[in-house]
Coordinates of C-alpha atoms in Angstrom, one line a residue:
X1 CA 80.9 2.0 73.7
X2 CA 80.3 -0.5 70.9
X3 CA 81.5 2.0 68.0
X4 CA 84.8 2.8 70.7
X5 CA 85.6 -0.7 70.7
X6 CA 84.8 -1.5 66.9
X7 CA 87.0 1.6 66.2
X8 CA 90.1 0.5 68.6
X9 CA 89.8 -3.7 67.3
X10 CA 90.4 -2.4 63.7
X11 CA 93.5 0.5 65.3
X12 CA 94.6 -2.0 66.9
X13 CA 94.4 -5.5 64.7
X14 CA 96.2 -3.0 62.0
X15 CA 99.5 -3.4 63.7
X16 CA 99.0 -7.3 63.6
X17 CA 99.1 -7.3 60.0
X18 CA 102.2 -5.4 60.2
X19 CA 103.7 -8.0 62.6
X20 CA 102.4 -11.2 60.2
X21 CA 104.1 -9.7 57.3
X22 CA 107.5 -9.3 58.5
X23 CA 107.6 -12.3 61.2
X24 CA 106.2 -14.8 59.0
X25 CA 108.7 -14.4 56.9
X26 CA 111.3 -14.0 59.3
X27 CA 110.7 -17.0 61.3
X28 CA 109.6 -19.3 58.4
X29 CA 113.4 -18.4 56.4
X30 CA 115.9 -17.6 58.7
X31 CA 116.7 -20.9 59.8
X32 CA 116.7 -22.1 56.3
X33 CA 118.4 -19.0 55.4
X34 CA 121.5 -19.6 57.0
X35 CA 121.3 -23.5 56.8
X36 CA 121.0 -23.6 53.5
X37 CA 122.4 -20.6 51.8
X38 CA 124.8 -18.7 53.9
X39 CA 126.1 -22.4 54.8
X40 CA 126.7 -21.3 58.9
X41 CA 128.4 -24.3 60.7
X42 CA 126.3 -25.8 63.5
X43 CA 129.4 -24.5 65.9
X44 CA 128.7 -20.6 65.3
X45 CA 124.8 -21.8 65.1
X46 CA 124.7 -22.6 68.5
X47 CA 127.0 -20.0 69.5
X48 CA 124.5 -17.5 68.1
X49 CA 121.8 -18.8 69.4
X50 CA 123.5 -19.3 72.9
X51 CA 124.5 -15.4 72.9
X52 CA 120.8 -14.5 71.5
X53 CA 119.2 -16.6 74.5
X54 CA 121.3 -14.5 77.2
X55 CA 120.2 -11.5 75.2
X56 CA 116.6 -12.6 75.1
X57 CA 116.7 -12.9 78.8
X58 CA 117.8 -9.5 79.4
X59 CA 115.5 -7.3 77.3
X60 CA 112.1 -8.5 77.9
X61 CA 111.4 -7.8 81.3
X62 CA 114.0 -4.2 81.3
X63 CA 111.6 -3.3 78.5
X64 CA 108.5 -4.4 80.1
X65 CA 109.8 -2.6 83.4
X66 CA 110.3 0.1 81.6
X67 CA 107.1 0.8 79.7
X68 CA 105.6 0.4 83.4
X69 CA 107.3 2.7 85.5
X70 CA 109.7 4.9 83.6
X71 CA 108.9 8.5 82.9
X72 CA 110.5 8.9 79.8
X73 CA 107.4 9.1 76.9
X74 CA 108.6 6.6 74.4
X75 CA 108.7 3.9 77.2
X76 CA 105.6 5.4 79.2
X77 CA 103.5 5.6 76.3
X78 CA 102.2 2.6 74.9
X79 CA 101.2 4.7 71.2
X80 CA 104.6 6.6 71.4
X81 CA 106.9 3.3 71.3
X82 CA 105.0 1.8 68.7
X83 CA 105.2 5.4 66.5
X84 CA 108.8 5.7 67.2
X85 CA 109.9 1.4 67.7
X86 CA 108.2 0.8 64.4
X87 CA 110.5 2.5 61.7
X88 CA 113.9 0.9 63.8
X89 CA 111.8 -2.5 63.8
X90 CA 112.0 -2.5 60.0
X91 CA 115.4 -2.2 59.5
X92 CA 116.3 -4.5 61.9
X93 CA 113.9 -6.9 59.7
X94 CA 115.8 -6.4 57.0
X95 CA 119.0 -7.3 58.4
X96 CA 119.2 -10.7 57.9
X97 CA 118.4 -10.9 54.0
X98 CA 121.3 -9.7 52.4
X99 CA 124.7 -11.5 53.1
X100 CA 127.6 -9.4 54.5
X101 CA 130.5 -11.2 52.5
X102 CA 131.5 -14.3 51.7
X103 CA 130.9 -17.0 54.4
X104 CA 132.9 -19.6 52.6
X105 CA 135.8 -17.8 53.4
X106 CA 134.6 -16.4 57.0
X107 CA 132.6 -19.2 59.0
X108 CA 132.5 -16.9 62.0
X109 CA 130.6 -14.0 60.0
X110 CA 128.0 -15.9 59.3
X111 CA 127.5 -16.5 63.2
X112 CA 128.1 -12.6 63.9
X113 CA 125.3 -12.1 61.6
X114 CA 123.3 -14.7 62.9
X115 CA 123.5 -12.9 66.3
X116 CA 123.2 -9.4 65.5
X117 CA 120.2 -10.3 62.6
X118 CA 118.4 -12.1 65.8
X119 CA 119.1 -9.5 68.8
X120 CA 118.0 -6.9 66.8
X121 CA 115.2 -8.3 65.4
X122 CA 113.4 -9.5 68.8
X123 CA 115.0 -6.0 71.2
X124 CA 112.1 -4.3 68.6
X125 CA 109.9 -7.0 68.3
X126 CA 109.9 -7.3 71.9
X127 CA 109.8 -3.5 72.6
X128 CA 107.0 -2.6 70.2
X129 CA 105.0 -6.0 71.5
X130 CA 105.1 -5.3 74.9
X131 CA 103.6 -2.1 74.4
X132 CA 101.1 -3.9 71.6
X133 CA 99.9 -6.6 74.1
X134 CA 99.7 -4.0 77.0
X135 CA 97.3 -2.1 74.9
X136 CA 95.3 -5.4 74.8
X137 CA 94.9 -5.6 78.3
X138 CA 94.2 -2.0 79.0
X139 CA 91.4 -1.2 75.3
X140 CA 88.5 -2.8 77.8
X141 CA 88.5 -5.1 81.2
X142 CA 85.8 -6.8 79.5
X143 CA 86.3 -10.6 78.2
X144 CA 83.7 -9.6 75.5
X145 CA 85.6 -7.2 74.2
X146 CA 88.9 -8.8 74.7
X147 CA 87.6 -11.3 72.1
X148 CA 86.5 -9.0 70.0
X149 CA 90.2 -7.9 69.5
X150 CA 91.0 -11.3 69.4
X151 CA 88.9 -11.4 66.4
X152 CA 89.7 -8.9 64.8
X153 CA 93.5 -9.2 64.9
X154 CA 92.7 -12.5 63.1
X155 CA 91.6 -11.3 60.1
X156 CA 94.5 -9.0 59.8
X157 CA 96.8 -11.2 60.7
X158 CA 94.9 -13.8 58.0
X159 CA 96.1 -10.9 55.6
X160 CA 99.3 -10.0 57.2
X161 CA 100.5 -14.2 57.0
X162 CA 99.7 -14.6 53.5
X163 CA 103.0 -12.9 52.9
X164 CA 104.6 -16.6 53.0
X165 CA 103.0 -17.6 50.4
X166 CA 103.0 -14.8 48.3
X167 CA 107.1 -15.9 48.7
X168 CA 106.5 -18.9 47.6
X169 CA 105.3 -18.1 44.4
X170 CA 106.2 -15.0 43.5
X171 CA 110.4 -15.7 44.4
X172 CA 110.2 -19.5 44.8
X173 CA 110.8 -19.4 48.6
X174 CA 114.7 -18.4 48.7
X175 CA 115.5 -20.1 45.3
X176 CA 115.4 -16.5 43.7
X177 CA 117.7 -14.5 46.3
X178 CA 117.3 -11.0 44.5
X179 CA 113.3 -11.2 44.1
X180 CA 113.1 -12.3 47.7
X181 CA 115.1 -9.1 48.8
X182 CA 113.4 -6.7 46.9
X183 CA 110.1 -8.3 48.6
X184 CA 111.2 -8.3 52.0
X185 CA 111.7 -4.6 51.2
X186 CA 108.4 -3.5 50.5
X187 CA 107.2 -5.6 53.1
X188 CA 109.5 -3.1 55.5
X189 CA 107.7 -0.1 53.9
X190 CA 103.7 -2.2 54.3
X191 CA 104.7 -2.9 57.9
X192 CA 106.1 0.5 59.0
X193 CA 102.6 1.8 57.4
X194 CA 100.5 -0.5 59.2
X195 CA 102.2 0.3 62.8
X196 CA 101.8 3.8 61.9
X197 CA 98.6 4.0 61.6
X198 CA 97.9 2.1 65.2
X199 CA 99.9 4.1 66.9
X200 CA 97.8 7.3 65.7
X201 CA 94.3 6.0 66.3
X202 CA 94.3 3.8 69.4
X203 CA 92.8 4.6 72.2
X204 CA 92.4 2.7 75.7
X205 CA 90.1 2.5 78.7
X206 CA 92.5 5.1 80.7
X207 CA 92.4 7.7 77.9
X208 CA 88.7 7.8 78.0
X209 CA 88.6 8.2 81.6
X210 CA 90.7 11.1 82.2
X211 CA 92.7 13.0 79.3
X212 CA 94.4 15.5 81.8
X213 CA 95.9 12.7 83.7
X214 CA 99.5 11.2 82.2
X215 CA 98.9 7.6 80.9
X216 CA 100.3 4.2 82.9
X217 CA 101.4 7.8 85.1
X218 CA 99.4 7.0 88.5
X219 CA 101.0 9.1 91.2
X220 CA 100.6 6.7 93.8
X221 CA 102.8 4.5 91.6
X222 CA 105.0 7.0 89.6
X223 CA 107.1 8.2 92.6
X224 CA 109.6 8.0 93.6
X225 CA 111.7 6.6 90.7
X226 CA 111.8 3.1 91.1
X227 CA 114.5 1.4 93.0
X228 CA 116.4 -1.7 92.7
X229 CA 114.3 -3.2 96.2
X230 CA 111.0 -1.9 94.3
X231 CA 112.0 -3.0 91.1
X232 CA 113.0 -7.1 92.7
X233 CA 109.5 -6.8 94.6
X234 CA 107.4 -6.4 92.2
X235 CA 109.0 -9.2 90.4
X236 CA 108.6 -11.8 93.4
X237 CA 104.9 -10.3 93.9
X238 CA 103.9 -11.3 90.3
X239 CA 106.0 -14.7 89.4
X240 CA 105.3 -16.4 92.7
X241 CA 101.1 -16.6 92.2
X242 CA 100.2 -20.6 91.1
X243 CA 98.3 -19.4 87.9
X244 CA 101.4 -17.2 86.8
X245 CA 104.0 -20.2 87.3
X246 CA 101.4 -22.8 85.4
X247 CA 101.0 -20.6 82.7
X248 CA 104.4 -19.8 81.7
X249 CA 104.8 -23.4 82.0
X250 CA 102.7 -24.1 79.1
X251 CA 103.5 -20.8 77.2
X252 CA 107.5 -21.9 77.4
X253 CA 106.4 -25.5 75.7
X254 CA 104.1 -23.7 73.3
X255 CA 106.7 -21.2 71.9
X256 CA 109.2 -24.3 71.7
X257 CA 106.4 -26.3 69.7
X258 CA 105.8 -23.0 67.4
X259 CA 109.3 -22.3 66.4
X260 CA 110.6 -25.6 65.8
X261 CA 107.4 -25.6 63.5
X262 CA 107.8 -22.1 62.1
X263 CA 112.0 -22.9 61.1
X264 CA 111.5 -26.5 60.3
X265 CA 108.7 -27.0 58.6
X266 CA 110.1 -26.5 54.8
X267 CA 112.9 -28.5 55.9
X268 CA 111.4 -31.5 57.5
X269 CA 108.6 -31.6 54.3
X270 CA 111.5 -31.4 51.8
X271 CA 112.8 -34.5 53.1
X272 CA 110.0 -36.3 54.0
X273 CA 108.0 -35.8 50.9
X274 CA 110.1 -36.4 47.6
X275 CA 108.7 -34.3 44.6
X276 CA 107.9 -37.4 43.0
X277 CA 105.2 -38.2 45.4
X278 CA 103.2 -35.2 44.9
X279 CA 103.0 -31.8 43.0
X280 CA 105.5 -28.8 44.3
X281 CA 102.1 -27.0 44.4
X282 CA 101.2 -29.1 47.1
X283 CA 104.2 -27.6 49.3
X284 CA 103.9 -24.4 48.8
X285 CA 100.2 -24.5 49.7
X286 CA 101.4 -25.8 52.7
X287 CA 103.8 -23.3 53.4
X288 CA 101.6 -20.8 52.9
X289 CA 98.1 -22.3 53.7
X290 CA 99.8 -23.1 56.8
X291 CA 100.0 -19.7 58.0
X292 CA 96.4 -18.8 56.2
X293 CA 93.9 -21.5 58.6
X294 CA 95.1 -20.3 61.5
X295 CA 93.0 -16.9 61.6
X296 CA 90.2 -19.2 60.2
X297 CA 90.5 -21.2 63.1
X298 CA 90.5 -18.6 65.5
X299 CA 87.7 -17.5 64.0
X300 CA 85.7 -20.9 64.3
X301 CA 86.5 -21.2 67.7
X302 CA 86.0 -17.8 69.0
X303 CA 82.5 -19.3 69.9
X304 CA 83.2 -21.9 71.9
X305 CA 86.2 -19.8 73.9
X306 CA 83.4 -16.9 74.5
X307 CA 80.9 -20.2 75.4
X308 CA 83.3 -22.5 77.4
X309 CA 86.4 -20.7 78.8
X310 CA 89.7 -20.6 77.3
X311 CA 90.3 -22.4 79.8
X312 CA 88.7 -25.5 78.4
X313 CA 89.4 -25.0 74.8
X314 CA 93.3 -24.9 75.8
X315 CA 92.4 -28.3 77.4
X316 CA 91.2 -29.8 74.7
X317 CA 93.4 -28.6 72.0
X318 CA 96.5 -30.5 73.8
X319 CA 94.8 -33.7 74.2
X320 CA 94.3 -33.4 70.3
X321 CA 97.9 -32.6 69.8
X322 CA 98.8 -35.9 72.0
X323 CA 96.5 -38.1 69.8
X324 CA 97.4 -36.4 65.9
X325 CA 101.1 -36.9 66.8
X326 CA 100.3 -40.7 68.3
X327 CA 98.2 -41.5 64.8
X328 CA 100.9 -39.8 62.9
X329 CA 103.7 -42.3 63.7
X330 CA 101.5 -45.6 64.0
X331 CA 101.1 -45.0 60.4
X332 CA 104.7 -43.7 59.7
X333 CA 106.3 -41.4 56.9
X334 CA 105.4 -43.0 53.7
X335 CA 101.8 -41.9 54.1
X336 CA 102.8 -38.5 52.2
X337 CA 99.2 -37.2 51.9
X338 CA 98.3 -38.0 55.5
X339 CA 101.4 -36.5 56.8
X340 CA 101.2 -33.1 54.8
X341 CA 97.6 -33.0 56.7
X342 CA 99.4 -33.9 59.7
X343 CA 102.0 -31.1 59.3
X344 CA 98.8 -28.8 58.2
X345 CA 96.7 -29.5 61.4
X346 CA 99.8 -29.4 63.7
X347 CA 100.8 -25.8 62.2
X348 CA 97.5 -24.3 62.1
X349 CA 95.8 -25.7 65.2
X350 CA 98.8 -25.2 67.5
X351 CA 99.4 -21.6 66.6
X352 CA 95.6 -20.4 66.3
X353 CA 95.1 -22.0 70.2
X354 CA 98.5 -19.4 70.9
X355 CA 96.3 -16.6 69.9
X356 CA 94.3 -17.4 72.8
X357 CA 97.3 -17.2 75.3
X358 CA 96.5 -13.2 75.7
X359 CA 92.9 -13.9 77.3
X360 CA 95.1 -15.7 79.9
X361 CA 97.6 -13.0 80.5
X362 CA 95.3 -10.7 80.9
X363 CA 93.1 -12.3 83.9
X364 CA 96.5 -12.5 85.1
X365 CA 97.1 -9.4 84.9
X366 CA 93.8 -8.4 86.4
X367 CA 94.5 -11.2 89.2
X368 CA 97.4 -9.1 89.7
X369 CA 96.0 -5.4 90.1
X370 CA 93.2 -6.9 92.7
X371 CA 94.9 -8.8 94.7
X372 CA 97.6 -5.9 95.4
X373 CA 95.2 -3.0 94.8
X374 CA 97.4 -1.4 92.3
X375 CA 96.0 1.9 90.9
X376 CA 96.8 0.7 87.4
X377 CA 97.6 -2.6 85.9
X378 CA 101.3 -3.9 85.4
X379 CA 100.0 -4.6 82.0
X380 CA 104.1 -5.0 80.1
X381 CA 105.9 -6.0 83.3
X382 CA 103.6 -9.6 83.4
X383 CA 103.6 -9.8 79.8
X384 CA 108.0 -9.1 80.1
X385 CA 108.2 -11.6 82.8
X386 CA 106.3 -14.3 81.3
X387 CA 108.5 -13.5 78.3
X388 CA 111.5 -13.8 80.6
X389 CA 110.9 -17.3 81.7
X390 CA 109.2 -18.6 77.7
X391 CA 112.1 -16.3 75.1
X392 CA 114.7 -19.3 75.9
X393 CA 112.7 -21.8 74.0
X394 CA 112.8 -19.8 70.9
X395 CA 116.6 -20.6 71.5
X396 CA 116.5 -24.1 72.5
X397 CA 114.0 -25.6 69.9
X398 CA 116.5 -24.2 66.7
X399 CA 119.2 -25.8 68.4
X400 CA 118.2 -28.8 69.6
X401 CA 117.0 -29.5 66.1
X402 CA 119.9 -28.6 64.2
X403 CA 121.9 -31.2 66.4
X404 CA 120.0 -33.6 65.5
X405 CA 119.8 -32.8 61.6
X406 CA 123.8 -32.8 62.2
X407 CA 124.3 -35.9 64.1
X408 CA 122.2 -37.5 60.9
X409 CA 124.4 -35.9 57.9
X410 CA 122.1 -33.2 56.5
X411 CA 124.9 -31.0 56.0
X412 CA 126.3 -34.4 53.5
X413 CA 122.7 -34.0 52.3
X414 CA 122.7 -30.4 51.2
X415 CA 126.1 -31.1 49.6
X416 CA 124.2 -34.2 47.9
X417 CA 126.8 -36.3 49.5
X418 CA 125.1 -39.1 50.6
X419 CA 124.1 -42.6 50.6
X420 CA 120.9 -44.0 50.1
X421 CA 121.0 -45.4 53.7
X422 CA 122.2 -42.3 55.4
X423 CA 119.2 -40.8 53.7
X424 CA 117.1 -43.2 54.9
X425 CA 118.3 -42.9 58.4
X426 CA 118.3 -39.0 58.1
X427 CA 114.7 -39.3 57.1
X428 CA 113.6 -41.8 60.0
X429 CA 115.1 -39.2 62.5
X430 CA 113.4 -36.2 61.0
X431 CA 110.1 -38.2 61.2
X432 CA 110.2 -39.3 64.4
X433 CA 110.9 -35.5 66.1
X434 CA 108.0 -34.4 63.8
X435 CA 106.0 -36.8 65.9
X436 CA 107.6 -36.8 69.3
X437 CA 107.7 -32.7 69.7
X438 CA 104.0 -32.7 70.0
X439 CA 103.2 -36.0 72.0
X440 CA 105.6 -34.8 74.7
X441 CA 105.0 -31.6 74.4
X442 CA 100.8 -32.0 74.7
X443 CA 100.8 -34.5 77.5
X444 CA 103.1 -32.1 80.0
X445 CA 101.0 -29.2 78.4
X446 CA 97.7 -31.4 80.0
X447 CA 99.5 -32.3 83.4
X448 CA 100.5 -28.3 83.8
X449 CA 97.3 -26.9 82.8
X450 CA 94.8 -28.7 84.7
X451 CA 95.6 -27.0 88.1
X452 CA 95.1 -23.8 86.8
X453 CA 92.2 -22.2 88.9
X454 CA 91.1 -18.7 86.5
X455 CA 88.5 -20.5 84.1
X456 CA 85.6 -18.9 84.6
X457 CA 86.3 -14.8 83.4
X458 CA 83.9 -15.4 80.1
X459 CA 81.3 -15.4 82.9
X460 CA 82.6 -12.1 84.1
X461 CA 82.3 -9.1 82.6
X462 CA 82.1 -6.9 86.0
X463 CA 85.5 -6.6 86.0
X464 CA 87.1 -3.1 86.5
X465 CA 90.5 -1.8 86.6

């Protein structure tokens, strides 16, 4: 069983170095991307994004529905949309890097690709992701193991993440627009690889125990096809448990935390800390170092989740957020060292504790097949529905930030058209969202969390599908 699992954590992890290649990239430029070099006006920014919200609500759980009941094999099969997903989830990658005209001329083409970069982007992230984190759920019931993957898909994902950095000093970030593209495209052609190669070697608990039955297939489940009444049910059955609605609380505030510090971060440390006050090395090591502590932290604290509960550790890691973004502000911006280890531990901490949001989904999940004795788990309908309910805020955060950056001038700033005190103020804004994102977000993170009654499934590994 050991040598099954060993040989399904490295399968599996592979496709998580795929995924930190490409999204890295993707969610540490676009903003910037469009800000700063296509030049998009915060009107067809927000309409994007509004438009891409609505779309993000749709797709998740039709995908995740899908991949559960439908008997067509790309959607039944977890391997089989990941084989087939992962070629179109490339090129919808690459859509966003190379400009489709000239945006000085057309504002609203900017938007159009703003929109169409984005929808596409996330319809195969989601799709292949849904059937990645099913796959999680359904390798072994056994928290043990489930760290084990956890593990694993940390040190690919350490390799898979470095791919920011590598940016940053091989192109300069987006300063060098033609060595960027050319880079994005063999990261297309390393990530297709990677995906590849999980979707061919993967196996899950249900494949060992029967390979004459069809997979995610049970017939008392399968039939009839589904109906609109069966379809609503099952939705009610799984969002209206306590632990479901607590946890998507959380998740939604976490994603909003993670992507206003994926898109912003290069923005809000150009500001805040001049060149003069410290080497451009310094940055870029933050950009990318950023991105390379977090499997290292995972890692670290592995331990303590298998010892005392995710549970706990989840706990913990938002009263820490609470207190870093307090300290942060009593000592303000001008403290340009402490602040780019502020921006380092807020990054890296906050997004390694996310890696940890599976072992949660999965008890869920497992909550889910006992309590209505389903014959198989509803592994991609709770992971769609929780994305239902937590895809807005990768919406929101972008635009709620970019209002702000607006109502302060940085578009006068990126035209180098502005005063010393506008700067100032523009500055003092930018500083005091670094530090009030976290503070807010970690003390309703610790009033949502603490009812949350599944903490003790590291002391359980009897459990069985």
């Amino acid at each position: 069983m050991d040598g099954y699992i060993h040989k399904n954590a490295v399968a599996y992890s592979t496709l998580l170095f795929s995924f930190g290649l490409m999204t890295s990239i993707f969610n540490f430029y676009y903003v910037k991307l469009f800000l700063s070099v296509y030049g998009i006006s915060q009107y067809w920014f927000n309409i994007a994004q509004l438009i891409y919200l609505l779309w993000n609500a749709i797709n998740d759980p039709l995908f995740a529905y899908w991949q559960d009941n439908c008997k067509i094999e790309i959607f039944r099969n977890r391997k089989t949309a990941i084989l087939y997903g992962a070629p179109f989830f490339v090129v919808s990658f690459l859509l966003a890097w190379f400009p489709w005209g000239d945006y000085n001329e057309t504002k609203w083409l900017a938007g159009v690709h703003l929109f169409v970069s984005m929808a596409c982007y996330d319809a195969l992230y989601t799709f292949i992701l849904l059937a990645h984190c099913a796959l999680y759920a359904e390798i072994s019931p056994k928290h043990e193991d489930r760290l084990r993957l956890t593990k694993y898909s940390q040190v690919a994902g350490m390799l898979g993440s470095s791919s920011v950095m590598l940016a940053e000093f091989l192109c300069d970030g987006l300063e060098n627009m033609r060595a960027f593209q050319i880079y994005v495209l063999i990261l297309g052609v390393l990530g297709w690889a990677g995906m590849y190669y999980t979707a061919t070697n993967v196996r899950t608990a249900h494949d060992l125990k029967s390979a004459s039955i069809p997979q995610y297939l049970p017939k008392s489940d399968a039939s009839p096809d589904p109906t609109v009444t069966s379809i609503f049910s099952q939705f009610i059955q799984v969002i209206r448990r306590k632990n479901f609605i607590l946890f998507v609380t959380i998740n939604f505030l976490q994603i909003f935390h993670n992507y206003y510090l994926q898109n912003f971060l290069s923005i809000f440390a150009d500001e805040l800390i001049p060149s003069r006050a410290m080497p451009k090395l310094v940055k870029k090591l933050l950009y990318g170092g950023s991105n390379l502590l977090v499997p290292v932290l995972v890692l670290c604290l592995s331990p303590l989740v298998a010892k005392r509960g995710y549970y706990k550790v989840l706990l913990w890691s938002f009263y820490f957020k609470v207190g870093t973004a307090a300290l942060m502000f009593i000592f303000g911006y001008e403290w340009h060292w402490l602040l780019v280890l502020f921006f380092l531990c807020d990054r890296s901490l906050h997004k390694a504790i996310f890696n940890f949001f599976n072992l949660a989904v999965s008890d869920i999940i497992d909550e889910d097949q006992r309590e209505y004795r389903r014959s198989h788990p509803l592994s991609s309908s709770v992971f769609g529905y929780n994305a239902l309910f937590t895809k807005p805020a990768q919406s929101l955060a972008p635009m709620m930030i970019v209002a702000i950056l607006e109502a302060n001038n940085y578009q006068d700033r990126l035209a180098e058209d502005m005063s010393v005190a506008q700067h100032e103020a523009l500055k003092a804004a930018i500083f005091s969202v670094a530090c009030a994102i976290p503070f807010v977000v970690g003390i309703l993170q610790v009033i949502v969390w603490r009812p949350y009654s599944i903490r003790d499934s590291h002391r359980d590994d009897n459990k069985m599908y």
